[in-house]
Each structure stands twice: as structure tokens, then as C-alpha cells.
Short mmCIF file of C-alpha atoms and ligand atoms in Angstrom, two decimals:
data_model
loop_
_atom_site.label_atom_id
_atom_site.label_comp_id
_atom_site.label_asym_id
_atom_site.label_seq_id
_atom_site.Cartn_x
_atom_site.Cartn_y
_atom_site.Cartn_z
CA MET U 5 1.56 9.62 -25.09
CA SER U 6 0.84 6.38 -23.40
CA SER U 7 -1.86 4.67 -25.26
CA LYS U 8 -2.57 2.71 -21.67
CA ARG U 9 -5.93 4.56 -20.06
CA ILE U 10 -5.62 3.40 -16.30
CA LEU U 11 -8.57 2.55 -13.27
CA VAL U 12 -7.38 3.10 -9.67
CA ILE U 13 -10.36 1.98 -7.51
CA GLY U 14 -10.03 3.10 -4.12
CA SER U 15 -8.24 6.08 -5.60
CA SER U 16 -8.71 8.46 -2.30
CA GLY U 17 -7.05 6.41 0.28
CA GLN U 18 -3.55 7.09 1.22
CA ILE U 19 -1.96 5.29 -0.97
CA GLY U 20 -4.43 5.99 -3.78
CA THR U 21 -3.87 9.77 -3.62
CA GLU U 22 -0.48 9.60 -4.25
CA LEU U 23 -0.15 6.69 -6.67
CA VAL U 24 -2.67 8.62 -9.52
CA GLU U 25 -0.40 11.71 -9.13
CA GLY U 26 2.41 9.21 -9.91
CA LEU U 27 0.67 7.64 -12.78
CA ARG U 28 -0.71 11.01 -14.20
CA ALA U 29 2.29 12.51 -14.39
CA ARG U 30 4.01 9.39 -16.28
CA PHE U 31 0.96 8.74 -18.32
CA GLY U 32 -1.38 11.53 -18.27
CA ASN U 33 -3.99 13.05 -16.54
CA GLU U 34 -6.92 12.10 -18.94
CA HIS U 35 -5.22 8.52 -18.92
CA VAL U 36 -6.37 7.68 -15.89
CA VAL U 37 -8.98 7.54 -14.16
CA ALA U 38 -9.76 7.79 -10.35
CA SER U 39 -12.54 6.13 -8.38
CA ASP U 40 -13.67 5.47 -4.97
CA ILE U 41 -16.92 5.96 -3.01
CA LYS U 42 -14.69 8.71 -1.02
CA GLU U 43 -14.28 11.93 -2.47
CA PRO U 44 -10.89 12.27 -3.12
CA GLN U 45 -8.33 14.05 -0.73
CA VAL U 46 -7.03 16.24 -3.35
CA GLU U 47 -8.06 18.54 -6.19
CA GLN U 48 -8.04 16.05 -9.09
CA SER U 49 -6.55 17.32 -12.85
CA GLY U 50 -7.63 13.93 -14.17
CA PRO U 51 -10.96 12.44 -14.63
CA PHE U 52 -12.82 11.09 -11.09
CA VAL U 53 -15.91 8.93 -10.49
CA MET U 54 -17.70 7.41 -7.94
CA VAL U 55 -17.92 3.68 -7.45
CA ASP U 56 -18.07 0.62 -5.29
CA ALA U 57 -15.12 -1.74 -5.32
CA MET U 58 -17.47 -4.46 -5.22
CA ASP U 59 -20.24 -3.31 -7.78
CA ARG U 60 -18.94 -5.15 -10.54
CA ARG U 61 -21.31 -3.61 -13.47
CA GLY U 62 -20.57 -0.08 -12.08
CA ILE U 63 -16.75 -1.05 -12.88
CA GLU U 64 -17.11 -2.58 -16.10
CA ARG U 65 -19.04 0.47 -17.26
CA ILE U 66 -16.33 2.42 -16.42
CA ILE U 67 -13.77 0.03 -18.48
CA ASP U 68 -15.85 0.51 -21.26
CA LYS U 69 -16.83 4.16 -20.95
CA TYR U 70 -13.06 5.24 -20.87
CA ALA U 71 -11.23 2.28 -22.71
CA ILE U 72 -9.36 1.47 -19.73
CA THR U 73 -6.27 -1.02 -20.24
CA GLU U 74 -4.86 -1.72 -16.92
CA VAL U 75 -6.97 -1.52 -12.97
CA TYR U 76 -5.20 -0.79 -10.06
CA LEU U 77 -7.28 -2.06 -7.19
CA LEU U 78 -6.24 -0.30 -3.96
CA ALA U 79 -9.65 -0.56 -1.87
CA ALA U 80 -9.72 -2.70 1.11
CA LEU U 81 -9.96 -2.38 4.85
CA LEU U 82 -7.04 -2.21 6.28
CA SER U 83 -5.51 -4.40 9.77
CA ALA U 84 -6.91 -2.75 12.23
CA THR U 85 -10.15 -1.55 10.87
CA ALA U 86 -10.47 -5.06 9.61
CA GLU U 87 -10.62 -6.82 12.43
CA LYS U 88 -13.68 -4.32 13.53
CA ASP U 89 -15.67 -6.03 10.97
CA PRO U 90 -14.34 -9.46 9.99
CA ALA U 91 -16.67 -10.39 7.85
CA PHE U 92 -17.30 -7.34 5.87
CA ALA U 93 -13.35 -7.08 5.76
CA TRP U 94 -13.17 -10.68 4.43
CA LYS U 95 -16.44 -9.45 1.94
CA LEU U 96 -14.72 -6.47 0.95
CA ASN U 97 -11.16 -7.31 0.51
CA MET U 98 -11.83 -10.58 -1.54
CA GLU U 99 -15.11 -9.75 -3.42
CA SER U 100 -13.40 -6.61 -5.39
CA LEU U 101 -10.49 -8.79 -6.15
CA PHE U 102 -12.32 -11.43 -7.93
CA ILE U 103 -14.07 -8.65 -9.86
CA VAL U 104 -11.03 -7.34 -11.28
CA LEU U 105 -9.68 -10.66 -11.53
CA GLU U 106 -12.52 -11.72 -13.86
CA LEU U 107 -12.72 -9.09 -16.12
CA ALA U 108 -9.03 -9.79 -16.86
CA ARG U 109 -9.43 -13.59 -17.44
CA GLU U 110 -12.76 -12.05 -19.74
CA GLY U 111 -9.82 -10.36 -21.82
CA LYS U 112 -11.42 -6.51 -20.47
CA LEU U 113 -8.29 -5.62 -19.07
CA LYS U 114 -4.50 -6.05 -20.22
CA LYS U 115 -2.92 -5.81 -16.63
CA VAL U 116 -4.05 -5.94 -13.32
CA TYR U 117 -2.33 -4.46 -9.91
CA TRP U 118 -3.71 -5.36 -6.49
CA PRO U 119 -1.64 -4.83 -3.55
CA SER U 120 -0.66 -7.48 -0.28
CA SER U 121 1.07 -6.47 2.43
CA ILE U 122 3.60 -7.88 5.19
CA ALA U 123 0.35 -8.42 7.01
CA VAL U 124 0.60 -11.92 5.22
CA PHE U 125 3.26 -13.06 7.81
CA GLY U 126 2.33 -13.36 11.64
CA PRO U 127 3.62 -14.53 14.32
CA SER U 128 5.39 -17.98 13.11
CA THR U 129 7.31 -15.97 10.23
CA PRO U 130 10.63 -15.69 10.72
CA LYS U 131 10.94 -11.93 11.84
CA ASP U 132 14.22 -10.38 10.84
CA HIS U 133 15.04 -10.34 6.87
CA THR U 134 11.71 -12.55 6.51
CA PRO U 135 12.29 -14.06 2.97
CA GLN U 136 10.51 -14.27 0.11
CA HIS U 137 9.24 -17.77 0.42
CA THR U 138 8.56 -18.44 3.82
CA ILE U 139 6.43 -19.73 7.15
CA ALA U 140 3.21 -17.34 6.27
CA GLU U 141 0.57 -18.09 9.59
CA PRO U 142 -1.21 -14.73 9.81
CA SER U 143 -3.45 -14.17 12.62
CA THR U 144 -5.05 -11.24 11.38
CA VAL U 145 -8.25 -10.96 9.27
CA TYR U 146 -6.73 -8.58 7.27
CA GLY U 147 -3.55 -10.70 6.91
CA ILE U 148 -5.96 -13.69 6.37
CA SER U 149 -7.45 -11.96 3.27
CA LYS U 150 -3.81 -10.43 1.77
CA GLN U 151 -2.35 -14.05 1.50
CA ALA U 152 -5.33 -15.77 -0.33
CA GLY U 153 -5.77 -12.67 -2.48
CA GLU U 154 -2.17 -13.32 -2.86
CA GLN U 155 -2.95 -17.10 -3.90
CA TRP U 156 -5.49 -16.32 -6.28
CA CYS U 157 -3.53 -13.85 -8.00
CA ALA U 158 -1.02 -17.00 -8.94
CA TYR U 159 -3.99 -18.91 -9.88
CA TYR U 160 -5.37 -16.72 -12.28
CA HIS U 161 -2.07 -15.98 -13.70
CA LYS U 162 -1.10 -19.68 -13.78
CA ARG U 163 -4.17 -21.23 -15.32
CA TYR U 164 -5.96 -17.92 -17.16
CA GLY U 165 -2.80 -16.09 -17.87
CA VAL U 166 -3.98 -13.21 -16.34
CA ASP U 167 -0.91 -10.49 -16.05
CA VAL U 168 -1.96 -9.51 -12.37
CA ARG U 169 0.82 -7.75 -10.14
CA SER U 170 1.74 -7.20 -6.48
CA ILE U 171 3.72 -5.81 -3.64
CA ARG U 172 4.04 -6.57 -0.31
CA TYR U 173 3.55 -3.24 1.30
CA PRO U 174 5.34 -2.88 4.73
CA GLY U 175 4.02 0.50 6.46
CA LEU U 176 3.51 3.65 4.53
CA ILE U 177 4.64 6.95 5.10
CA GLY U 178 3.55 10.28 3.33
CA TRP U 179 2.63 13.75 3.85
CA LYS U 180 0.38 14.15 1.09
CA SER U 181 -2.74 12.02 2.01
CA ALA U 182 -3.77 10.75 5.47
CA PRO U 183 -3.63 7.07 6.42
CA GLY U 184 -6.98 4.78 7.15
CA GLY U 185 -7.15 1.83 9.47
CA GLY U 186 -3.77 0.45 9.99
CA THR U 187 -1.58 -0.47 12.24
CA THR U 188 0.92 1.38 11.37
CA ASP U 189 -0.63 4.90 11.17
CA TYR U 190 1.76 5.83 14.22
CA ALA U 191 4.54 6.37 11.77
CA VAL U 192 2.51 9.14 9.86
CA HIS U 193 0.01 11.11 13.11
CA ILE U 194 3.65 11.37 14.92
CA PHE U 195 5.13 14.12 12.41
CA HIS U 196 1.57 15.69 12.60
CA GLU U 197 1.40 16.13 16.51
CA ALA U 198 5.11 16.73 17.05
CA LEU U 199 4.90 19.64 14.48
CA LYS U 200 1.57 20.42 15.45
CA HIS U 201 1.62 20.31 19.40
CA GLY U 202 5.15 19.02 20.54
CA ARG U 203 4.16 15.90 22.16
CA TYR U 204 2.56 12.62 20.68
CA THR U 205 0.98 9.30 22.50
CA SER U 206 1.91 6.02 20.61
CA PHE U 207 -1.03 3.33 20.29
CA LEU U 208 2.50 0.95 20.17
CA GLY U 209 4.84 0.74 22.54
CA PRO U 210 8.43 2.07 22.39
CA GLN U 211 10.27 -1.35 21.10
CA SER U 212 7.79 -2.03 18.12
CA THR U 213 9.98 -1.92 15.17
CA LEU U 214 8.37 -2.77 11.86
CA PRO U 215 9.03 -2.22 8.40
CA MET U 216 8.32 0.74 6.73
CA MET U 217 9.04 2.77 3.88
CA TYR U 218 8.59 6.39 2.42
CA MET U 219 5.57 7.26 -0.31
CA PRO U 220 7.37 7.95 -3.39
CA ASP U 221 9.56 4.89 -3.07
CA ALA U 222 6.27 2.86 -2.59
CA ILE U 223 4.63 4.75 -5.51
CA ARG U 224 8.32 4.32 -7.78
CA ALA U 225 8.23 0.49 -7.14
CA THR U 226 4.57 -0.16 -7.80
CA ILE U 227 4.38 1.81 -11.27
CA ASP U 228 8.09 -0.04 -11.95
CA LEU U 229 6.41 -3.51 -11.05
CA MET U 230 4.10 -2.50 -13.44
CA GLU U 231 6.02 -1.30 -16.18
CA ALA U 232 8.47 -4.35 -15.97
CA PRO U 233 8.76 -6.90 -18.81
CA ALA U 234 6.01 -9.61 -17.93
CA GLY U 235 9.36 -12.14 -17.88
CA GLN U 236 10.79 -10.26 -15.33
CA VAL U 237 7.63 -10.89 -13.11
CA LYS U 238 8.63 -14.01 -11.53
CA GLU U 239 6.83 -13.80 -8.06
CA ARG U 240 3.04 -14.06 -8.91
CA THR U 241 1.97 -14.37 -5.35
CA SER U 242 3.51 -10.81 -4.31
CA TYR U 243 6.83 -9.18 -3.97
CA ASN U 244 8.53 -9.01 -0.58
CA LEU U 245 9.61 -4.68 -0.46
CA ALA U 246 12.15 -2.69 2.08
CA GLY U 247 12.31 0.48 2.97
CA PHE U 248 13.80 0.87 6.35
CA SER U 249 12.62 -0.44 9.69
CA PHE U 250 12.52 1.36 12.76
CA ASN U 251 10.50 1.77 16.31
CA PRO U 252 8.25 4.25 18.16
CA GLU U 253 11.65 5.61 20.23
CA GLU U 254 14.31 5.49 16.84
CA ILE U 255 11.47 7.78 14.86
CA ALA U 256 11.44 9.94 17.63
CA ALA U 257 14.88 10.42 18.27
CA GLU U 258 15.37 11.47 14.32
CA LEU U 259 11.66 13.81 14.70
CA ARG U 260 14.43 15.64 17.78
CA ARG U 261 16.29 16.75 15.47
CA HIS U 262 13.96 18.74 13.72
CA VAL U 263 11.68 19.29 16.96
CA PRO U 264 14.05 18.97 19.91
CA ALA U 265 11.93 19.08 23.13
CA LEU U 266 9.44 16.38 21.15
CA VAL U 267 7.36 14.38 24.52
CA LEU U 268 6.78 10.93 22.93
CA ASP U 269 4.01 8.59 25.76
CA TYR U 270 2.59 4.93 25.20
CA ALA U 271 -0.42 3.92 25.32
CA PRO U 272 -0.52 0.71 23.28
CA ASP U 273 -4.20 -0.65 22.24
CA GLN U 274 -5.42 -3.47 20.52
CA ARG U 275 -3.10 -2.40 17.66
CA GLN U 276 0.36 -3.88 19.63
CA ALA U 277 -1.00 -7.23 19.02
CA ILE U 278 -0.95 -6.68 14.95
CA ALA U 279 2.30 -5.14 15.58
CA ASP U 280 3.97 -8.09 17.62
CA SER U 281 2.42 -10.42 14.91
CA TRP U 282 4.63 -8.74 11.82
CA PRO U 283 8.37 -8.98 11.35
CA ARG U 284 10.56 -6.66 12.30
CA SER U 285 12.60 -6.03 9.08
CA ILE U 286 12.01 -7.82 4.97
CA ASP U 287 14.58 -9.40 2.56
CA ASP U 288 13.51 -7.64 -0.65
CA SER U 289 15.86 -9.53 -2.76
CA ALA U 290 13.51 -10.81 -5.35
CA ALA U 291 12.45 -7.96 -6.42
CA ARG U 292 15.92 -6.51 -6.31
CA THR U 293 17.24 -9.32 -8.65
CA ASP U 294 14.18 -9.54 -10.70
CA TRP U 295 12.64 -5.72 -11.89
CA GLY U 296 15.39 -3.89 -10.42
CA TRP U 297 13.50 -2.33 -7.65
CA LYS U 298 15.75 -0.16 -5.10
CA PRO U 299 14.81 2.16 -2.27
CA ASP U 300 16.38 5.99 -2.36
CA TYR U 301 14.80 7.04 1.03
CA ASP U 302 16.69 5.70 4.59
CA LEU U 303 15.04 7.00 7.93
CA ALA U 304 16.89 9.91 8.31
CA ALA U 305 16.26 11.22 4.40
CA MET U 306 12.66 10.24 4.67
CA VAL U 307 12.35 12.13 7.88
CA ASP U 308 14.22 15.41 6.83
CA ASP U 309 12.01 15.65 3.28
CA MET U 310 8.43 14.64 5.87
CA VAL U 311 9.11 17.18 8.40
CA LEU U 312 10.26 20.06 5.10
CA ASN U 313 7.01 19.64 3.31
CA LEU U 314 4.64 19.27 6.51
CA ARG U 315 6.16 22.97 7.80
CA ARG U 316 4.97 24.07 4.23
CA GLU U 317 1.65 22.57 4.51
CA LEU U 318 1.12 23.09 7.69
CA GLY U 319 2.41 26.58 8.39
CA ALA U 320 4.37 25.24 11.67
C1 AKB Q 421 -1.72 -1.57 7.85
O1 AKB Q 421 -1.01 -1.11 9.11
O2 AKB Q 421 -2.89 -2.29 8.26
C2 AKB Q 421 -0.82 -1.31 6.62
C3 AKB Q 421 -0.02 -2.62 6.08
C4 AKB Q 421 1.16 -2.86 6.47
O3 AKB Q 421 -0.78 -3.40 5.16
N1 AKB Q 421 -0.27 -0.29 6.68
#
């Protein structure tokens, strides 16, 4: 059994719910402490504690109590929610990162994981096969916080030797947990509505192509990056990661293999402008070369697996 002890901060969200499960399967239930200010979405097979990601003393107490060696910090306001309260989004997204980076600098943690996002890119970024290193002028507060966070991660690594690792997630699609506050959330909602009601109104227009990934790939990538030998982790800002890209029309076409009568309507809202500012597809060759990343799922395989599992879950 592993000697590492992991704390996941923000474990009740979309990624946290599945990451905790993945980490517990790999390192043992008792070796992974889940924490959040919200109750978990699923029953816990290991320790869960309530803590605010901005409560440094509370986090330190958990680190001491459970002899934590690694933190995965997932707490954040996502793109759409962050636009409703930019000042709080900046505070939460930055303060929580500083707390764990400082704890690592002080030698209380061996490793830190912090998620970035395709939101670091903006309207002036090349939209197709967006390179690892390119123009990144984000137009959302979420993107600004992720871009600044990436630079802080690189700074703490270079200046203090902090072993912090990061991935720029595309939109993530899974059936085990609900998304909250993102621009890519439609790609999860459409499955639920298609299977329950046979119709969906998309808040993004038909041609809004965005980079996406199936959650099992994202979880595997996250743990693989954290388990890679330090020398292989060459990007200390954050790694581009790609699964597949699609727009609402294309995912509806795939879904119609399972729900032939699916009706798709469009009512674009303020999230459209955010989607328009992001890349259509991502070049993840650095992640492939440095630590062997390769996705298992393409669009069709993801849709088949989502439908199979959600039909069972929903009894639909
Ligand atoms: C969002 O839509 O805000 C997130 C992301 C791409 O970071 N899913």
C-alpha cells in the first residue's frame, strides 16, 4: 500500500467527485482525504472533512492530522459563475492557490496539483490546434485567474523548487457527477435531457466547437501527470491536453444514434461570448512527448459509454 497521503480540496465538484474515486482506487481509501465546503455528491469510501479552500489554518490542521504529503486543489469558480462575481472569483481562485503553494514552499507538502483550463486562451489565440506556447490573452476573469495561477506555479517551481503540476482541462464530460458553472456544461446537460425528455435547448449556438474530454481520460491524465518522474514534467505552467472537439450539432448527431427523435433547440446566452473566445481544438503534443499522454475515448466511444451508464442511472 502507498505511503502517500493525499488531500483533495474541492472534492464535491465535477472533477473532485471522480478524482477522489480514482485516487482511492489507486492508493487506498484511507490514503485519500476528500474536503469541500459542500456535501459530497456521492457516498464516501474514505475520510471527508469540511474545509474552506481559503482557510489556511483549517487546511494546515488537516495536513497535520492526516500526515498529508500531496494536495490536489480543485476548488474554484468556473467561467460562467465567475463572470457573475469577478472579485470573489479572483479571491477564491488565487487565495486558495497561494495557500497550497506556500504550504509546499514551507516543506509541508511534497507535491501539489492545480488545474488550469483552456480558458487561459482568448480571442487572439490561434483557434485550431492551439499550441502549448502561444498568445494567451484571456477575456474572462476565470481565464485571467488561471493564467496568473499558471505563472505563479512556474514561479514557485523555479524559485522555491515546489513540485507543482497542472493540466489545462478542456470541457469535461462525465455521468457520475454534475458540472457546476462552466461554459462547457451543456455537453453534460444534453445527455440528461435527451434521455429524460428527448429534447434539449442549448445555451451555445449550433456551430460552437470546443475542445472536450471524457472524464475517465481526464482522471487518468491527472494521476499519470502526478505520478510521472519529476524530470519528465517539463512544463511548469500547465499542460495542454486534448480529447476531441465537437459543437452542439455534432454531439446531437451522435446522440441520435441512441435517441433518434432527439430535438435540439438553441437559446444562446452570455456563455456564447465565452465559448467564442476559446480555441476549437488543442495541440497536446508536449503532454504526449513528456509523460506519455494519450486519450482512450473519441467522441463516439464517449457518447456510447455516457448513454449506457446514464440509462442505467436514470432508469431511462
Ligand atoms: C468551464 O467551462 O468553465 C470549464 C473549463 C473549460 O475550464 N469546464
